[in-house]
Amino acid sequence: MNSGKLIIFSAPSGAGKSTLIQHVLQQGFNLEFSISATSRQPRGKETHGKEYYFLSADEFRDKIAHDEFLEFEEVYHGCFYGTLKCEVERIRETGKNVIFDVDVVGGLNIKKQYGDDALSIFIAPPSMEVLEQRLRGRATDSQEKIAERIGKAEYEMTFAPRFDKIIINDNLKKAQSEVEQLIRDFLSK
Ligand code: ADP
Ligand code: 5GP
């Protein structure tokens, strides 16, 4: 059945999840991006309801208290991120498959809840040096935030073997075609 399936992308920040997801969304698969909620501030041109639902810390806590999250994590100090149950239900009800950009813990958590209906993909950078260059090159975060993300990346890399598939995002074209193939196979099952 080509609907209601879940495709999860997790990786250390800067490995290329957003870039690969944007590519996948343009390939005509029956997919919609699950917009997460976060208590962090918008970066650059990010807008509410597009990249994220930007909530205050109090609004986020209120949703936790009302059990509105499928999963949530304090991914970075003081910054909460979570998948809203209503977001996933909304997409599945339209007969589409759902694609997620979540941290490694959230990714494994969603996989655990959905089993064979979910495909968990870990995006690995070719090396820590390249990861650092990409975070600096993206130029969206402060020096302090970049340091926090790099600091967490090595720990996040240890989660890779627990995912269904690992894609090394070195050459972008190659990674894009590998991801496309994985998704095509998964959705045709
Ligand atoms: P994430 O969503 O995992 O945090 P991004 O998709 O924002 O990562 O990618 C981080 C930066 O690296 C961006 O500036 C992006 O353009 C760049 N990038 C992504 N993939 C590659 C690649 N294969 N080669 C070179 N640069 C890349
Ligand atoms: P960023 O601040 O770069 O947008 O995202 C930081 C991290 O939070 C990334 O690893 C991203 O995948 C993760 N993230 C985004 N949304 C969610 C979510 O809903 N749940 C979890 N657990 N992590 C998320």
PDB file of C-alpha atoms and ligand atoms in Angstrom:
ATOM      1  CA  MET A   1       0.000   0.000   0.000  1.00  0.00           C
ATOM      2  CA  ASN A   2       1.501   3.305  -1.075  1.00  0.00           C
ATOM      3  CA  SER A   3       0.027   5.496   1.655  1.00  0.00           C
ATOM      4  CA  GLY A   4       0.317   6.076   5.379  1.00  0.00           C
ATOM      5  CA  LYS A   5       3.927   4.902   5.546  1.00  0.00           C
ATOM      6  CA  LEU A   6       6.591   6.778   7.463  1.00  0.00           C
ATOM      7  CA  ILE A   7      10.079   7.704   6.290  1.00  0.00           C
ATOM      8  CA  ILE A   8      12.409   8.984   8.976  1.00  0.00           C
ATOM      9  CA  PHE A   9      15.611  10.947   8.371  1.00  0.00           C
ATOM     10  CA  SER A  10      17.968  11.366  11.317  1.00  0.00           C
ATOM     11  CA  ALA A  11      21.570  12.550  11.510  1.00  0.00           C
ATOM     12  CA  PRO A  12      23.869  14.924  13.315  1.00  0.00           C
ATOM     13  CA  SER A  13      23.044  18.526  12.470  1.00  0.00           C
ATOM     14  CA  GLY A  14      24.786  19.571   9.226  1.00  0.00           C
ATOM     15  CA  ALA A  15      24.982  16.070   7.704  1.00  0.00           C
ATOM     16  CA  GLY A  16      22.479  17.045   5.012  1.00  0.00           C
ATOM     17  CA  LYS A  17      19.037  15.845   6.091  1.00  0.00           C
ATOM     18  CA  SER A  18      17.162  18.962   4.994  1.00  0.00           C
ATOM     19  CA  THR A  19      18.977  19.040   1.650  1.00  0.00           C
ATOM     20  CA  LEU A  20      18.131  15.395   0.939  1.00  0.00           C
ATOM     21  CA  ILE A  21      14.529  15.735   2.139  1.00  0.00           C
ATOM     22  CA  GLN A  22      13.995  18.757  -0.125  1.00  0.00           C
ATOM     23  CA  HIS A  23      15.279  16.678  -3.029  1.00  0.00           C
ATOM     24  CA  VAL A  24      13.039  13.713  -2.193  1.00  0.00           C
ATOM     25  CA  LEU A  25       9.981  15.989  -1.930  1.00  0.00           C
ATOM     26  CA  GLN A  26      10.559  17.108  -5.522  1.00  0.00           C
ATOM     27  CA  GLN A  27      10.592  13.586  -6.974  1.00  0.00           C
ATOM     28  CA  GLY A  28       6.825  13.105  -7.208  1.00  0.00           C
ATOM     29  CA  PHE A  29       6.564  10.495  -4.442  1.00  0.00           C
ATOM     30  CA  ASN A  30       3.258  10.570  -2.560  1.00  0.00           C
ATOM     31  CA  LEU A  31       4.921  12.222   0.437  1.00  0.00           C
ATOM     32  CA  GLU A  32       4.380  15.131   2.788  1.00  0.00           C
ATOM     33  CA  PHE A  33       6.825  16.591   5.293  1.00  0.00           C
ATOM     34  CA  SER A  34       5.844  16.350   8.963  1.00  0.00           C
ATOM     35  CA  ILE A  35       6.290  19.852  10.352  1.00  0.00           C
ATOM     36  CA  SER A  36       7.644  19.569  13.877  1.00  0.00           C
ATOM     37  CA  ALA A  37       7.057  21.906  16.779  1.00  0.00           C
ATOM     38  CA  THR A  38      10.051  23.603  18.367  1.00  0.00           C
ATOM     39  CA  SER A  39      10.736  26.075  21.133  1.00  0.00           C
ATOM     40  CA  ARG A  40      13.848  27.439  19.381  1.00  0.00           C
ATOM     41  CA  GLN A  41      13.785  30.808  17.618  1.00  0.00           C
ATOM     42  CA  PRO A  42      13.294  30.918  13.817  1.00  0.00           C
ATOM     43  CA  ARG A  43      16.569  31.165  11.832  1.00  0.00           C
ATOM     44  CA  GLY A  44      16.910  33.349   8.754  1.00  0.00           C
ATOM     45  CA  LYS A  45      13.801  33.123   6.603  1.00  0.00           C
ATOM     46  CA  GLU A  46      12.155  30.271   8.505  1.00  0.00           C
ATOM     47  CA  THR A  47       8.434  30.776   8.931  1.00  0.00           C
ATOM     48  CA  HIS A  48       5.826  29.366  11.278  1.00  0.00           C
ATOM     49  CA  GLY A  49       3.985  26.460   9.653  1.00  0.00           C
ATOM     50  CA  LYS A  50       6.621  25.884   6.976  1.00  0.00           C
ATOM     51  CA  GLU A  51       9.882  24.620   8.496  1.00  0.00           C
ATOM     52  CA  TYR A  52       8.444  24.360  12.022  1.00  0.00           C
ATOM     53  CA  TYR A  53       5.573  25.343  14.258  1.00  0.00           C
ATOM     54  CA  PHE A  54       7.470  27.814  16.425  1.00  0.00           C
ATOM     55  CA  LEU A  55       6.118  27.725  19.974  1.00  0.00           C
ATOM     56  CA  SER A  56       7.068  29.483  23.187  1.00  0.00           C
ATOM     57  CA  ALA A  57       8.501  27.284  25.946  1.00  0.00           C
ATOM     58  CA  ASP A  58       5.161  27.585  27.777  1.00  0.00           C
ATOM     59  CA  GLU A  59       3.143  26.560  24.715  1.00  0.00           C
ATOM     60  CA  PHE A  60       5.466  23.588  24.190  1.00  0.00           C
ATOM     61  CA  ARG A  61       5.123  22.513  27.845  1.00  0.00           C
ATOM     62  CA  ASP A  62       1.354  22.830  27.601  1.00  0.00           C
ATOM     63  CA  LYS A  63       1.292  20.435  24.634  1.00  0.00           C
ATOM     64  CA  ILE A  64       3.487  17.967  26.542  1.00  0.00           C
ATOM     65  CA  ALA A  65       1.049  18.147  29.465  1.00  0.00           C
ATOM     66  CA  HIS A  66      -1.860  17.408  27.127  1.00  0.00           C
ATOM     67  CA  ASP A  67      -0.076  14.409  25.575  1.00  0.00           C
ATOM     68  CA  GLU A  68      -0.121  15.982  22.109  1.00  0.00           C
ATOM     69  CA  PHE A  69       3.307  14.663  21.028  1.00  0.00           C
ATOM     70  CA  LEU A  70       4.130  11.366  19.339  1.00  0.00           C
ATOM     71  CA  GLU A  71       7.656  12.034  20.616  1.00  0.00           C
ATOM     72  CA  PHE A  72       9.645  15.040  21.799  1.00  0.00           C
ATOM     73  CA  GLU A  73      13.221  15.725  22.879  1.00  0.00           C
ATOM     74  CA  GLU A  74      15.303  18.517  24.345  1.00  0.00           C
ATOM     75  CA  VAL A  75      17.718  18.119  21.423  1.00  0.00           C
ATOM     76  CA  TYR A  76      19.922  21.060  22.446  1.00  0.00           C
ATOM     77  CA  HIS A  77      20.103  22.777  25.801  1.00  0.00           C
ATOM     78  CA  GLY A  78      16.815  24.625  26.359  1.00  0.00           C
ATOM     79  CA  CYS A  79      15.527  23.818  22.830  1.00  0.00           C
ATOM     80  CA  PHE A  80      12.657  21.385  22.577  1.00  0.00           C
ATOM     81  CA  TYR A  81      11.576  19.688  19.359  1.00  0.00           C
ATOM     82  CA  GLY A  82       8.630  17.347  18.899  1.00  0.00           C
ATOM     83  CA  THR A  83       6.365  15.579  16.449  1.00  0.00           C
ATOM     84  CA  LEU A  84       2.711  16.425  16.966  1.00  0.00           C
ATOM     85  CA  LYS A  85       0.307  13.484  16.777  1.00  0.00           C
ATOM     86  CA  CYS A  86      -2.224  15.651  14.924  1.00  0.00           C
ATOM     87  CA  GLU A  87       0.359  16.489  12.229  1.00  0.00           C
ATOM     88  CA  VAL A  88       0.993  12.824  11.444  1.00  0.00           C
ATOM     89  CA  GLU A  89      -2.716  11.985  11.540  1.00  0.00           C
ATOM     90  CA  ARG A  90      -3.528  14.910   9.238  1.00  0.00           C
ATOM     91  CA  ILE A  91      -1.041  13.736   6.595  1.00  0.00           C
ATOM     92  CA  ARG A  92      -2.002  10.065   6.798  1.00  0.00           C
ATOM     93  CA  GLU A  93      -5.694  10.934   6.500  1.00  0.00           C
ATOM     94  CA  THR A  94      -5.027  12.590   3.151  1.00  0.00           C
ATOM     95  CA  GLY A  95      -3.681   9.236   1.911  1.00  0.00           C
ATOM     96  CA  LYS A  96      -0.075  10.390   1.827  1.00  0.00           C
ATOM     97  CA  ASN A  97       3.122   8.971   3.274  1.00  0.00           C
ATOM     98  CA  VAL A  98       4.938  11.015   5.900  1.00  0.00           C
ATOM     99  CA  ILE A  99       8.575  12.137   5.870  1.00  0.00           C
ATOM    100  CA  PHE A 100      10.320  13.221   9.079  1.00  0.00           C
ATOM    101  CA  ASP A 101      13.450  15.207   9.950  1.00  0.00           C
ATOM    102  CA  VAL A 102      14.063  14.331  13.598  1.00  0.00           C
ATOM    103  CA  ASP A 103      17.023  13.757  15.892  1.00  0.00           C
ATOM    104  CA  VAL A 104      18.449  10.262  16.401  1.00  0.00           C
ATOM    105  CA  VAL A 105      16.463   9.526  19.558  1.00  0.00           C
ATOM    106  CA  GLY A 106      13.213  10.761  18.024  1.00  0.00           C
ATOM    107  CA  GLY A 107      13.896   8.734  14.878  1.00  0.00           C
ATOM    108  CA  LEU A 108      14.326   5.474  16.765  1.00  0.00           C
ATOM    109  CA  ASN A 109      11.309   6.297  18.887  1.00  0.00           C
ATOM    110  CA  ILE A 110       9.029   6.731  15.842  1.00  0.00           C
ATOM    111  CA  LYS A 111      10.450   3.552  14.254  1.00  0.00           C
ATOM    112  CA  LYS A 112       9.686   1.624  17.442  1.00  0.00           C
ATOM    113  CA  GLN A 113       6.075   2.804  17.434  1.00  0.00           C
ATOM    114  CA  TYR A 114       5.410   2.053  13.740  1.00  0.00           C
ATOM    115  CA  GLY A 115       7.627  -0.979  13.030  1.00  0.00           C
ATOM    116  CA  ASP A 116       7.477  -2.175   9.413  1.00  0.00           C
ATOM    117  CA  ASP A 117       5.316   0.795   8.413  1.00  0.00           C
ATOM    118  CA  ALA A 118       8.369   2.994   9.002  1.00  0.00           C
ATOM    119  CA  LEU A 119      11.748   3.206   7.276  1.00  0.00           C
ATOM    120  CA  SER A 120      14.485   4.809   9.382  1.00  0.00           C
ATOM    121  CA  ILE A 121      17.392   6.338   7.459  1.00  0.00           C
ATOM    122  CA  PHE A 122      20.556   7.642   9.098  1.00  0.00           C
ATOM    123  CA  ILE A 123      22.443  10.285   7.107  1.00  0.00           C
ATOM    124  CA  ALA A 124      26.154  10.181   7.904  1.00  0.00           C
ATOM    125  CA  PRO A 125      28.660  12.898   7.029  1.00  0.00           C
ATOM    126  CA  PRO A 126      31.857  11.630   5.342  1.00  0.00           C
ATOM    127  CA  SER A 127      33.876  12.825   8.362  1.00  0.00           C
ATOM    128  CA  MET A 128      33.651  15.083  11.398  1.00  0.00           C
ATOM    129  CA  GLU A 129      35.834  17.655   9.632  1.00  0.00           C
ATOM    130  CA  VAL A 130      33.413  17.849   6.715  1.00  0.00           C
ATOM    131  CA  LEU A 131      30.482  18.090   9.125  1.00  0.00           C
ATOM    132  CA  GLU A 132      32.103  21.070  10.802  1.00  0.00           C
ATOM    133  CA  GLN A 133      32.794  22.738   7.422  1.00  0.00           C
ATOM    134  CA  ARG A 134      29.161  22.260   6.406  1.00  0.00           C
ATOM    135  CA  LEU A 135      27.838  23.755   9.629  1.00  0.00           C
ATOM    136  CA  ARG A 136      30.145  26.744   9.248  1.00  0.00           C
ATOM    137  CA  GLY A 137      29.369  27.042   5.521  1.00  0.00           C
ATOM    138  CA  ARG A 138      25.615  27.017   6.179  1.00  0.00           C
ATOM    139  CA  ALA A 139      26.181  30.151   8.248  1.00  0.00           C
ATOM    140  CA  THR A 140      22.821  29.955   9.989  1.00  0.00           C
ATOM    141  CA  ASP A 141      24.016  29.399  13.551  1.00  0.00           C
ATOM    142  CA  SER A 142      26.144  31.348  16.002  1.00  0.00           C
ATOM    143  CA  GLN A 143      29.660  30.091  16.845  1.00  0.00           C
ATOM    144  CA  GLU A 144      28.296  28.881  20.163  1.00  0.00           C
ATOM    145  CA  LYS A 145      25.445  26.922  18.542  1.00  0.00           C
ATOM    146  CA  ILE A 146      27.818  25.402  15.974  1.00  0.00           C
ATOM    147  CA  ALA A 147      30.134  24.258  18.778  1.00  0.00           C
ATOM    148  CA  GLU A 148      27.188  22.673  20.621  1.00  0.00           C
ATOM    149  CA  ARG A 149      26.104  20.823  17.466  1.00  0.00           C
ATOM    150  CA  ILE A 150      29.612  19.541  16.721  1.00  0.00           C
ATOM    151  CA  GLY A 151      30.002  18.560  20.355  1.00  0.00           C
ATOM    152  CA  LYS A 152      26.926  16.359  20.137  1.00  0.00           C
ATOM    153  CA  ALA A 153      27.660  14.871  16.703  1.00  0.00           C
ATOM    154  CA  GLU A 154      30.055  12.146  17.828  1.00  0.00           C
ATOM    155  CA  TYR A 155      27.518  10.827  20.309  1.00  0.00           C
ATOM    156  CA  GLU A 156      24.808  10.951  17.632  1.00  0.00           C
ATOM    157  CA  MET A 157      27.009   8.952  15.221  1.00  0.00           C
ATOM    158  CA  THR A 158      26.939   6.020  17.669  1.00  0.00           C
ATOM    159  CA  PHE A 159      23.213   5.602  16.916  1.00  0.00           C
ATOM    160  CA  ALA A 160      23.789   4.855  13.212  1.00  0.00           C
ATOM    161  CA  PRO A 161      23.781   1.017  13.408  1.00  0.00           C
ATOM    162  CA  ARG A 162      20.322   1.044  14.999  1.00  0.00           C
ATOM    163  CA  PHE A 163      18.730   2.523  11.862  1.00  0.00           C
ATOM    164  CA  ASP A 164      17.313   0.463   8.975  1.00  0.00           C
ATOM    165  CA  LYS A 165      19.666   2.105   6.467  1.00  0.00           C
ATOM    166  CA  ILE A 166      22.740   4.325   6.555  1.00  0.00           C
ATOM    167  CA  ILE A 167      23.495   6.722   3.692  1.00  0.00           C
ATOM    168  CA  ILE A 168      26.844   8.503   3.573  1.00  0.00           C
ATOM    169  CA  ASN A 169      26.265  11.994   2.228  1.00  0.00           C
ATOM    170  CA  ASP A 170      29.602  12.698   0.557  1.00  0.00           C
ATOM    171  CA  ASN A 171      28.852  13.260  -3.116  1.00  0.00           C
ATOM    172  CA  LEU A 172      25.414  14.890  -3.074  1.00  0.00           C
ATOM    173  CA  LYS A 173      24.176  13.460  -6.391  1.00  0.00           C
ATOM    174  CA  LYS A 174      25.099   9.937  -5.290  1.00  0.00           C
ATOM    175  CA  ALA A 175      23.402  10.340  -1.902  1.00  0.00           C
ATOM    176  CA  GLN A 176      20.294  11.748  -3.597  1.00  0.00           C
ATOM    177  CA  SER A 177      19.976   8.805  -5.939  1.00  0.00           C
ATOM    178  CA  GLU A 178      20.606   6.281  -3.126  1.00  0.00           C
ATOM    179  CA  VAL A 179      17.908   7.863  -1.001  1.00  0.00           C
ATOM    180  CA  GLU A 180      15.471   7.942  -3.940  1.00  0.00           C
ATOM    181  CA  GLN A 181      16.053   4.242  -4.572  1.00  0.00           C
ATOM    182  CA  LEU A 182      15.531   3.328  -0.908  1.00  0.00           C
ATOM    183  CA  ILE A 183      12.260   5.221  -0.799  1.00  0.00           C
ATOM    184  CA  ARG A 184      11.050   3.825  -4.112  1.00  0.00           C
ATOM    185  CA  ASP A 185      11.690   0.262  -2.860  1.00  0.00           C
ATOM    186  CA  PHE A 186      10.084   0.906   0.523  1.00  0.00           C
ATOM    187  CA  LEU A 187       6.931   2.500  -0.903  1.00  0.00           C
ATOM    188  CA  SER A 188       6.454  -0.240  -3.478  1.00  0.00           C
ATOM    189  CA  LYS A 189       6.459  -3.007  -0.837  1.00  0.00           C
TER     190      LYS A 189
HETATM  191  P1  ADP B   1      20.919  19.146   8.255  1.00  0.00           P
HETATM  192  O1  ADP B   1      19.504  19.354   7.789  1.00  0.00           O
HETATM  193  O2  ADP B   1      21.265  17.700   8.441  1.00  0.00           O
HETATM  194  O3  ADP B   1      21.272  19.958   9.462  1.00  0.00           O
HETATM  195  P2  ADP B   1      21.621  20.609   5.797  1.00  0.00           P
HETATM  196  O4  ADP B   1      20.818  19.902   4.767  1.00  0.00           O
HETATM  197  O5  ADP B   1      21.162  21.952   6.259  1.00  0.00           O
HETATM  198  O6  ADP B   1      21.881  19.654   7.077  1.00  0.00           O
HETATM  199  O7  ADP B   1      23.118  20.698   5.222  1.00  0.00           O
HETATM  200  C1  ADP B   1      24.138  21.423   5.898  1.00  0.00           C
HETATM  201  C2  ADP B   1      24.957  22.237   4.871  1.00  0.00           C
HETATM  202  O8  ADP B   1      25.711  21.327   4.065  1.00  0.00           O
HETATM  203  C3  ADP B   1      24.092  23.063   3.925  1.00  0.00           C
HETATM  204  O9  ADP B   1      24.730  24.288   3.680  1.00  0.00           O
HETATM  205  C4  ADP B   1      24.033  22.188   2.648  1.00  0.00           C
HETATM  206  O10 ADP B   1      23.868  22.982   1.495  1.00  0.00           O
HETATM  207  C5  ADP B   1      25.394  21.503   2.680  1.00  0.00           C
HETATM  208  N1  ADP B   1      25.403  20.151   2.077  1.00  0.00           N
HETATM  209  C6  ADP B   1      24.478  19.175   2.212  1.00  0.00           C
HETATM  210  N2  ADP B   1      24.867  18.049   1.553  1.00  0.00           N
HETATM  211  C7  ADP B   1      26.060  18.318   0.989  1.00  0.00           C
HETATM  212  C8  ADP B   1      26.991  17.557   0.180  1.00  0.00           C
HETATM  213  N3  ADP B   1      26.764  16.291  -0.177  1.00  0.00           N
HETATM  214  N4  ADP B   1      28.114  18.169  -0.208  1.00  0.00           N
HETATM  215  C9  ADP B   1      28.381  19.439   0.152  1.00  0.00           C
HETATM  216  N5  ADP B   1      27.562  20.225   0.905  1.00  0.00           N
HETATM  217  C10 ADP B   1      26.420  19.658   1.330  1.00  0.00           C
HETATM  218  P1  5GP B   2      17.501  22.439  13.678  1.00  0.00           P
HETATM  219  O1  5GP B   2      17.554  23.341  14.873  1.00  0.00           O
HETATM  220  O2  5GP B   2      18.819  22.366  12.937  1.00  0.00           O
HETATM  221  O3  5GP B   2      16.336  22.731  12.775  1.00  0.00           O
HETATM  222  O4  5GP B   2      17.246  20.973  14.214  1.00  0.00           O
HETATM  223  C1  5GP B   2      18.016  20.453  15.242  1.00  0.00           C
HETATM  224  C2  5GP B   2      17.745  18.999  15.420  1.00  0.00           C
HETATM  225  O5  5GP B   2      16.407  18.783  15.880  1.00  0.00           O
HETATM  226  C3  5GP B   2      17.895  18.165  14.148  1.00  0.00           C
HETATM  227  O6  5GP B   2      18.631  16.991  14.496  1.00  0.00           O
HETATM  228  C4  5GP B   2      16.482  17.820  13.799  1.00  0.00           C
HETATM  229  O7  5GP B   2      16.401  16.600  13.092  1.00  0.00           O
HETATM  230  C5  5GP B   2      15.864  17.697  15.183  1.00  0.00           C
HETATM  231  N1  5GP B   2      14.395  17.747  15.161  1.00  0.00           N
HETATM  232  C6  5GP B   2      13.595  18.512  14.386  1.00  0.00           C
HETATM  233  N2  5GP B   2      12.306  18.248  14.633  1.00  0.00           N
HETATM  234  C7  5GP B   2      12.276  17.271  15.562  1.00  0.00           C
HETATM  235  C8  5GP B   2      11.218  16.547  16.217  1.00  0.00           C
HETATM  236  O8  5GP B   2      10.040  16.731  15.974  1.00  0.00           O
HETATM  237  N3  5GP B   2      11.595  15.609  17.129  1.00  0.00           N
HETATM  238  C9  5GP B   2      12.892  15.353  17.427  1.00  0.00           C
HETATM  239  N4  5GP B   2      13.139  14.405  18.325  1.00  0.00           N
HETATM  240  N5  5GP B   2      13.915  16.007  16.839  1.00  0.00           N
HETATM  241  C10 5GP B   2      13.603  16.954  15.916  1.00  0.00           C
END
